[in-house]
Amino acid sequence: MSTMTKDARRSALVLAFGLMLLHMPSGLPAPLYPVYQATLGITAATVSMLFATYVLGTLAGLVIMPRVVHHRYVLVWACALSIVADVLFLYANGAFSLFAGHFTQGVVLGVFTGAVPVLLAQLDLSNVNKTVGRFTTSANAVGLAAGPLWSGLLLEFAPWKGQLVWVVQIVATLAVMPFMRVPAGLGAGAGEQASIGAVVKSMLAGVPGRIALLTGFCAFASGGLLASLGSVVLESIVGVRSGGVQGFLVALCFILSAIFGAVHLKRSDLGVTGFGLVFNAIGSLALVGAVVFSNIWFMVAAAVLCGIGQGFGLQGATQLVAVHADDASRGKAISLFFIWCYLGTTIASFGVGGVITLVGLGAAFNGFAALVAVLSLFGLLWGRSR
């Protein structure tokens, strides 16, 4: 293996690991939400709004990403900002600290989510059998999976319940900060030339681009619904009060997303998105069944199916957007793609949270899950009709 190939592989692994680590705080609070409800007096609607605040921060990070991606130390500063957010969670004594922590972590994730695939796309990975979409999807999903699983286990079996997990996260982030410098030569001129209007027009040109956007939206919507309200539904409706079990079921979706996001299918990118839409539609219907029948096995099935759907769906959609964009528009195309995807999570948290007080947790949760199922089926039929 040549020195250039070794350097590319090393840089890609470091960037992907950073993306994984900084995705963990998005899921870490999931098993802790019932604890926050009991100790801080927050409601299920507030829990949903907390996750929505995280998403708003992510959108803000994605918006500023194209302007900062060319700075060598941008990811180092993002790690420092993540530690600030961890401290807010560690010493949270009310809803304000939780809102501030969620928003700050969201900004960090937005910068990482947009910057890392742009930087990976500039590396020559052809000799290491890795592609931009598979790297990005797997790194994202591994972090999303590890967060609630690790948090739930510590909540169940370790001391400092609700706090130790943030101490571990701070130590881990401090350990990787020195390695988060952007490799020399990467990031310069990463997608600043193209106008937003031109990038949007290019992304919407043709059915495949539109289906990629719909697939990303649905994948993030089902995952966002599980991450924001899955633990609350398990405790309040299904009757599962173990933090470890709650964390595992939320994590299961993202574990499978990581696995199937890295599975290479001998199909076109559009065909892979079709696989994702099928699994996501069935998984969203299983979410409905979990509430209707108050049955944990429906929730297990939903986590499995939505995870597989998210993995395949994001793999295909990310490939379509990131790999097929030219150098002049790749940064903005990826940023806009993930902004659009996070709208699914925003609606899952803000939208569902906004109607919980009107129709109840179960009806709000099921209504959105059914909507995601319908949109997924529509995208599948749309792709087959072209």
XYZ file of C-alpha atoms in Angstrom:
386
model
C 0.000 0.000 0.000
C 1.427 3.396 -1.029
C 2.187 6.177 1.452
C -0.538 8.323 -0.142
C -3.116 5.556 0.312
C -2.067 5.024 3.941
C -2.387 8.753 4.635
C -5.834 8.866 3.033
C -7.027 5.868 5.041
C -5.635 7.291 8.284
C -7.241 10.684 7.693
C -10.562 9.104 6.759
C -10.600 6.916 9.864
C -9.788 9.860 12.152
C -12.521 12.017 10.590
C -15.087 9.233 10.710
C -14.224 8.443 14.343
C -14.676 12.101 15.248
C -18.040 12.112 13.508
C -19.045 9.003 15.466
C -17.952 10.441 18.826
C -19.694 13.779 18.293
C -22.906 11.993 17.280
C -23.084 10.227 20.637
C -24.521 13.172 22.622
C -27.569 13.207 20.349
C -28.619 9.848 21.828
C -27.039 9.997 25.281
C -29.985 11.841 26.877
C -32.622 9.407 25.519
C -32.626 6.977 28.507
C -32.234 9.986 30.826
C -35.446 11.728 29.785
C -37.597 9.784 32.298
C -35.022 10.720 34.960
C -35.267 14.388 33.987
C -39.057 14.107 34.135
C -38.862 12.725 37.677
C -36.114 14.995 39.052
C -36.644 18.256 37.155
C -40.408 18.058 36.687
C -40.424 18.334 32.893
C -43.282 16.890 30.817
C -43.349 14.630 27.746
C -44.053 17.691 25.599
C -40.960 19.401 27.034
C -38.881 16.299 26.280
C -39.963 16.512 22.656
C -39.108 20.219 22.566
C -35.680 19.474 24.063
C -34.874 17.181 21.176
C -36.252 19.768 18.757
C -33.868 22.350 20.231
C -31.022 19.941 19.500
C -32.216 19.730 15.902
C -32.398 23.529 15.587
C -28.796 23.697 16.748
C -27.876 21.090 14.152
C -29.535 23.131 11.419
C -27.583 26.193 12.565
C -24.347 24.193 12.411
C -25.139 22.949 8.922
C -25.844 26.491 7.752
C -22.463 27.809 8.924
C -20.503 24.691 7.894
C -19.662 25.785 4.313
C -18.157 29.007 5.707
C -15.849 27.302 8.223
C -14.961 23.965 6.621
C -11.728 25.339 5.116
C -10.245 26.182 8.543
C -7.822 23.519 9.802
C -8.927 23.793 13.443
C -12.685 23.932 12.925
C -13.213 20.384 14.220
C -10.946 20.993 17.198
C -13.050 23.994 18.215
C -16.183 21.933 17.635
C -14.877 19.362 20.124
C -14.268 22.141 22.657
C -17.819 23.405 22.172
C -19.110 19.858 22.645
C -17.362 19.674 26.017
C -19.070 22.915 27.064
C -22.417 21.305 26.241
C -21.480 18.150 28.178
C -20.773 20.303 31.230
C -24.216 21.918 30.887
C -25.792 18.456 30.982
C -23.572 17.318 33.851
C -24.651 20.184 36.107
C -28.194 20.627 34.782
C -30.565 21.865 37.482
C -33.473 22.896 35.306
C -34.950 22.973 31.833
C -32.831 25.962 30.737
C -29.553 24.033 31.128
C -31.015 21.130 29.161
C -32.191 23.406 26.355
C -28.799 25.148 26.206
C -26.938 21.825 26.197
C -29.109 20.394 23.443
C -28.734 23.468 21.232
C -24.954 23.614 21.684
C -24.507 19.922 20.910
C -26.694 20.427 17.861
C -24.402 23.146 16.505
C -21.421 20.827 16.991
C -23.140 17.966 15.212
C -24.214 20.214 12.335
C -20.634 21.289 11.702
C -19.309 17.714 11.905
C -22.161 16.227 9.859
C -21.574 18.663 7.020
C -17.792 19.006 7.153
C -16.663 15.394 7.466
C -18.282 14.029 4.269
C -16.941 17.057 2.354
C -13.426 16.306 3.596
C -13.783 12.571 2.977
C -14.928 13.283 -0.570
C -11.597 15.012 -1.230
C -9.560 11.993 -0.141
C -8.584 9.299 -2.600
C -10.259 6.256 -1.034
C -10.403 4.167 -4.190
C -7.663 1.819 -2.999
C -9.110 1.226 0.460
C -12.562 0.099 -0.681
C -14.467 2.850 1.107
C -16.888 5.390 -0.312
C -18.059 8.719 0.997
C -21.646 7.632 1.555
C -20.811 4.400 3.390
C -18.225 6.121 5.612
C -20.613 8.904 6.549
C -23.662 6.715 7.125
C -21.821 4.204 9.296
C -19.991 6.788 11.402
C -23.203 8.692 12.046
C -25.159 5.596 12.955
C -22.467 4.070 15.196
C -22.423 7.239 17.286
C -26.201 7.402 17.401
C -26.327 3.763 18.475
C -23.569 3.908 21.070
C -25.021 6.962 22.796
C -28.320 5.624 24.181
C -26.932 2.106 24.691
C -23.984 3.330 26.770
C -26.114 5.864 28.614
C -28.784 3.282 29.436
C -26.264 0.770 30.762
C -24.592 3.342 33.004
C -27.976 4.512 34.233
C -28.938 0.946 35.109
C -25.747 -0.363 36.670
C -23.315 2.472 37.513
C -23.169 5.151 40.223
C -23.730 8.879 39.597
C -26.923 8.072 37.706
C -27.468 10.541 34.915
C -24.027 12.127 35.406
C -21.288 9.538 34.892
C -22.073 9.241 31.191
C -21.269 12.938 30.683
C -17.976 12.599 32.553
C -16.983 9.732 30.235
C -18.021 11.749 27.183
C -15.943 14.741 28.302
C -12.851 12.564 28.833
C -13.281 10.847 25.445
C -13.707 14.160 23.625
C -10.628 15.632 25.326
C -8.655 12.564 24.221
C -9.494 12.956 20.532
C -9.378 16.764 20.286
C -5.676 16.954 19.324
C -6.279 14.623 16.379
C -9.179 16.599 14.914
C -7.070 19.004 12.890
C -8.192 18.998 9.280
C -5.453 17.395 7.120
C -3.385 19.988 5.273
C -4.797 20.805 1.861
C -8.301 19.577 2.604
C -11.298 21.837 2.886
C -9.886 24.660 0.794
C -12.489 25.817 -1.682
C -14.939 23.120 -0.597
C -18.086 24.172 -2.363
C -18.014 27.963 -1.874
C -18.336 28.923 -5.540
C -21.813 27.659 -6.392
C -24.869 29.667 -5.379
C -27.460 28.059 -3.126
C -30.112 28.480 -5.795
C -28.006 26.642 -8.363
C -27.250 23.830 -5.914
C -30.922 23.391 -5.017
C -31.895 23.384 -8.686
C -29.278 20.729 -9.400
C -30.420 18.562 -6.485
C -34.053 18.738 -7.616
C -33.244 17.991 -11.249
C -34.658 14.572 -12.097
C -36.556 11.990 -10.101
C -33.493 10.349 -8.445
C -32.483 13.567 -6.689
C -35.988 14.148 -5.390
C -36.287 10.578 -4.161
C -32.921 10.939 -2.393
C -34.308 13.953 -0.521
C -37.524 12.124 0.362
C -35.574 9.072 1.532
C -33.300 11.149 3.740
C -36.305 12.950 5.230
C -38.104 9.696 6.082
C -34.962 8.045 7.489
C -34.291 10.949 9.821
C -37.980 11.266 10.728
C -38.360 7.681 11.970
C -35.008 7.780 13.752
C -35.833 11.147 15.284
C -39.165 9.867 16.566
C -37.446 6.946 18.289
C -34.654 9.102 19.714
C -36.882 11.908 20.966
C -39.870 10.001 22.346
C -39.037 6.283 22.195
C -37.986 6.072 25.856
C -41.015 8.074 27.006
C -43.397 5.841 25.017
C -41.722 2.725 26.386
C -42.132 3.949 29.960
C -45.545 5.638 29.753
C -47.431 3.393 27.303
C -45.613 0.072 26.942
C -44.677 -0.109 30.640
C -40.919 -0.715 30.277
C -39.214 1.162 33.100
C -35.677 -0.175 32.790
C -33.265 2.504 31.593
C -31.004 -0.174 30.152
C -33.792 -1.700 28.064
C -34.979 1.709 26.911
C -31.477 2.697 25.866
C -30.911 -0.598 24.070
C -34.109 -0.371 22.037
C -33.370 3.185 20.964
C -29.779 2.204 20.170
C -30.834 -0.924 18.273
C -32.195 1.183 15.435
C -28.890 2.986 14.979
C -26.778 -0.147 15.482
C -28.516 -1.745 12.526
C -28.333 1.525 10.607
C -24.557 1.457 11.032
C -24.339 -2.158 9.884
C -26.590 -1.891 6.864
C -25.259 1.535 5.969
C -21.911 -0.185 5.360
C -23.324 -3.228 3.523
C -22.522 -2.935 -0.164
C -25.346 -4.036 -2.450
C -24.787 -4.735 -6.123
C -27.473 -2.252 -7.031
C -27.634 1.323 -8.179
C -27.769 4.083 -5.587
C -31.429 4.586 -6.462
C -32.075 0.871 -5.939
C -30.460 1.014 -2.490
C -32.720 3.914 -1.512
C -35.683 1.758 -2.569
C -34.622 -0.932 -0.090
C -34.421 1.720 2.578
C -37.913 3.027 1.855
C -39.457 -0.453 2.078
C -37.978 -1.206 5.492
C -38.688 2.274 6.788
C -42.359 2.051 5.797
C -42.870 -1.279 7.554
C -40.875 -0.151 10.585
C -42.966 3.004 10.940
C -46.123 0.887 10.912
C -44.584 -1.265 13.654
C -44.181 1.905 15.742
C -47.928 2.391 15.429
C -48.474 -1.211 16.536
C -46.279 -0.725 19.610
C -48.609 2.004 20.895
C -51.881 0.392 19.785
C -51.082 -2.953 21.435
C -48.772 -1.621 24.201
C -46.397 -4.373 23.169
C -42.622 -4.220 23.462
C -42.111 -6.675 20.603
C -43.664 -4.254 18.151
C -41.156 -1.675 19.373
C -38.313 -4.156 18.911
C -39.522 -4.897 15.368
C -39.818 -1.178 14.663
C -36.272 -0.506 15.874
C -34.920 -3.334 13.699
C -36.844 -2.419 10.558
C -36.314 1.344 10.844
C -32.616 0.759 11.488
C -32.212 -1.352 8.356
C -34.248 1.167 6.377
C -32.199 4.076 7.648
C -28.936 2.318 6.843
C -29.824 1.442 3.257
C -31.747 4.653 2.662
C -29.034 7.026 3.838
C -26.342 5.026 2.073
C -28.072 5.413 -1.274
C -29.249 8.981 -0.735
C -25.884 10.226 0.537
C -24.130 8.616 -2.409
C -26.520 10.305 -4.831
C -25.981 13.732 -3.292
C -22.328 13.702 -2.162
C -20.572 11.614 -4.774
C -22.429 12.918 -7.828
C -22.034 16.617 -6.927
C -19.127 18.465 -8.558
C -16.307 20.094 -6.619
C -17.865 23.546 -6.915
C -21.100 22.544 -5.182
C -20.360 19.494 -3.001
C -20.062 21.366 0.300
C -23.332 23.216 -0.082
C -25.098 20.187 -1.586
C -24.236 18.025 1.427
C -25.115 20.798 3.848
C -28.492 21.408 2.171
C -29.183 17.676 2.000
C -28.682 17.205 5.723
C -30.609 20.385 6.520
C -33.517 18.890 4.605
C -33.091 15.524 6.346
C -33.103 17.160 9.757
C -36.429 18.766 8.940
C -37.814 15.254 9.379
C -36.365 15.125 12.869
C -37.584 18.662 13.567
C -41.155 17.739 12.717
C -40.824 14.518 14.723
C -39.876 16.508 17.815
C -41.405 19.971 17.451
C -44.492 18.813 15.566
C -45.265 15.830 17.754
C -44.405 17.749 20.899
C -46.719 20.561 19.881
C -49.779 18.321 19.575
C -49.134 16.011 22.549
C -51.002 18.370 24.861
C -53.967 18.385 22.456
C -54.355 14.718 21.461
C -52.114 12.821 23.879
C -48.743 11.116 23.567
C -50.002 7.939 21.863
C -52.093 9.653 19.182
C -49.393 12.206 18.364
C -46.698 9.509 18.160
C -48.827 7.232 15.988
C -49.996 9.998 13.689
C -46.471 10.966 12.764
C -45.302 7.353 12.423
C -48.192 6.666 10.022
C -47.290 9.774 7.996
C -43.693 8.564 7.622
C -44.969 5.161 6.448
C -47.164 6.799 3.788
C -44.342 9.035 2.549
C -41.955 6.064 2.362
C -44.419 4.033 0.316
C -45.021 7.025 -1.963
C -41.281 7.384 -2.560
C -40.973 3.685 -3.354
C -43.810 3.774 -5.898
C -42.459 6.998 -7.390
C -39.049 5.433 -7.932
C -40.514 2.328 -9.548
C -42.648 4.359 -11.931
C -39.791 6.290 -13.512
